[in-house]
C-alpha atoms as one frame of an Amber mdcrd trajectory, in Angstrom:
protein
 -19.337 -30.412 -36.588 -18.696 -28.028 -39.471 -15.439 -26.553 -40.616 -15.220
 -22.811 -40.029 -14.786 -20.705 -43.112 -12.978 -17.423 -43.440 -16.336 -15.650
 -43.790 -18.108 -17.415 -40.918 -19.392 -14.717 -38.501 -18.214 -16.701 -35.450
 -14.716 -17.011 -36.922 -14.709 -13.341 -37.768 -15.654 -12.444 -34.185 -13.062
 -14.833 -32.722 -10.325 -13.350 -34.925 -11.378  -9.832 -33.905 -11.094 -10.788
 -30.220  -7.645 -12.285 -30.854  -6.534  -9.069 -32.605  -7.841  -7.123 -29.599
  -5.916  -9.347 -27.168  -2.727  -8.881 -29.185  -3.237  -5.105 -29.284  -3.780
  -5.081 -25.491  -0.547  -7.041 -25.016   1.340  -4.558 -27.226  -0.164  -1.651
 -25.273   0.876  -3.262 -21.983   4.465  -3.600 -23.244   4.507   0.022 -24.449
   3.117   1.261 -21.156   5.815  -0.616 -19.260   8.539   1.183 -21.154   7.120
   4.293 -22.769   4.027   5.715 -21.159   1.399   5.390 -18.513   1.112   3.034
 -15.587   2.673  -0.427 -15.738   0.610  -3.575 -16.136   0.926  -4.201 -12.382
  -0.234  -0.657 -11.639  -3.239  -1.109 -13.909  -4.005  -4.475 -12.280  -3.756
  -2.816  -8.863  -6.143  -0.071  -9.991  -8.620  -2.690 -11.181  -8.430  -4.411
  -7.775  -8.872  -1.131  -5.924 -11.869  -0.178  -8.070 -13.454  -3.645  -7.825
 -13.180  -3.563  -4.036 -14.566  -0.030  -3.837 -17.459  -0.972  -6.139 -18.210
  -3.937  -3.865 -18.231  -1.640  -0.823 -15.023  -3.161   0.545 -11.540  -1.839
   1.192  -8.112  -3.134   0.273  -4.684  -2.787   1.861  -1.302  -2.617   0.144
  -0.492  -6.081   1.547  -3.636  -7.525  -0.042  -2.684  -5.921  -3.347   0.805
  -7.457  -3.135  -0.643 -10.893  -2.376  -3.211 -10.666  -5.162  -0.630  -9.594
  -7.753   2.033 -11.965  -6.385   4.599  -9.167  -6.076   6.594  -7.851  -3.140
   5.185  -5.307  -0.720   8.169  -3.077  -1.561   7.140  -3.084  -5.230   3.563
  -2.294  -4.263   4.693   0.597  -2.059   6.579   2.254  -4.919   3.752   1.622
  -7.358   1.134   3.040  -4.978   3.316   6.103  -4.353   3.350   6.769  -8.113
  -0.422   6.234  -8.402  -0.949   8.574  -5.450   1.307  11.227  -6.980  -0.736
  10.937 -10.184  -3.971  11.541  -8.281  -5.354   8.079  -9.024  -5.551   6.843
  -5.432  -5.604   8.081  -1.875  -4.920   6.455   1.472  -7.104   6.179   4.537
  -5.935   5.084   7.968  -7.142   1.688   9.098  -8.915   2.346  12.402  -8.410
  -1.273  13.485  -4.631  -1.223  12.919  -2.528   1.940  13.190   0.248   0.352
  11.115  -2.090  -0.385   8.214  -3.843   1.786   5.667  -6.544   1.331   3.089
  -6.048   2.226  -0.555  -8.942   4.224  -1.955  -9.633   4.968  -5.636  -9.554
   8.409  -7.182 -12.669  10.491  -6.944 -15.197   8.355  -8.820 -17.109  11.535
  -9.648 -14.090  12.761 -11.632 -14.216  12.647 -15.407 -13.253   9.039 -16.282
 -12.045  10.186 -19.710  -9.250  12.097 -18.004  -8.106   8.922 -16.222  -7.922
   6.607 -19.240  -8.068   8.042 -22.760  -8.357   4.553 -24.302 -11.558   3.891
 -22.364 -12.854   7.306 -23.404 -12.400   6.445 -27.091 -14.032   3.040 -26.637
 -17.000   4.717 -24.939 -17.325   7.029 -27.955 -17.486   4.024 -30.305 -19.998
   2.271 -28.039 -22.377   5.212 -28.318 -22.784   4.333 -32.008 -24.009   0.799
 -31.255 -27.713  -0.008 -31.313 -28.929  -0.804 -27.789 -29.624  -4.496 -28.456
 -26.257  -4.925 -30.171 -24.451  -3.225 -27.296 -26.048  -5.640 -24.833 -25.168
  -8.681 -26.942 -21.613  -7.441 -27.383 -21.246  -6.877 -23.644 -22.467 -10.417
 -22.929 -20.081 -11.860 -25.507 -17.103  -9.940 -24.136 -17.984 -10.920 -20.560
 -17.900 -14.570 -21.639 -14.517 -14.013 -23.307 -13.250 -12.366 -20.110 -14.414
 -15.343 -18.060 -12.406 -17.695 -20.289  -9.319 -15.482 -20.025  -9.686 -15.137
 -16.240 -10.049 -18.909 -15.824  -6.876 -19.702 -17.781  -3.917 -20.984 -15.716
  -5.816 -21.043 -12.423
């Protein structure tokens, strides 16, 4: 096993990912107090979008269970997301007391929903195709490690 040097490309990439994770944590704290949806609201949006992309639906109760927060907290959060045009509700035909949470119009301009993602997409357009694919694979592996932590 070799000792990593400050100029080792793997070390450089690992440090860049760590800087990114720290910046994401700072953004999450700012969004909780200063702007945009809270971390829970963003996590709920990710769940809603993942379910919609998989052709499935999700209820507020399932969101609460997945995020380990109260249904009352989810209700308030979903009301704010609905008021912001990010989600809609659809009656559950199998249960009149239940509703499904649906994502915003996926045909809408995604840049209007999340300006950070819009800027990242701009930067990605500058990447050579093979590099973009390798970077996506690398980041997916990083995400898998992060998702597996504390499970």
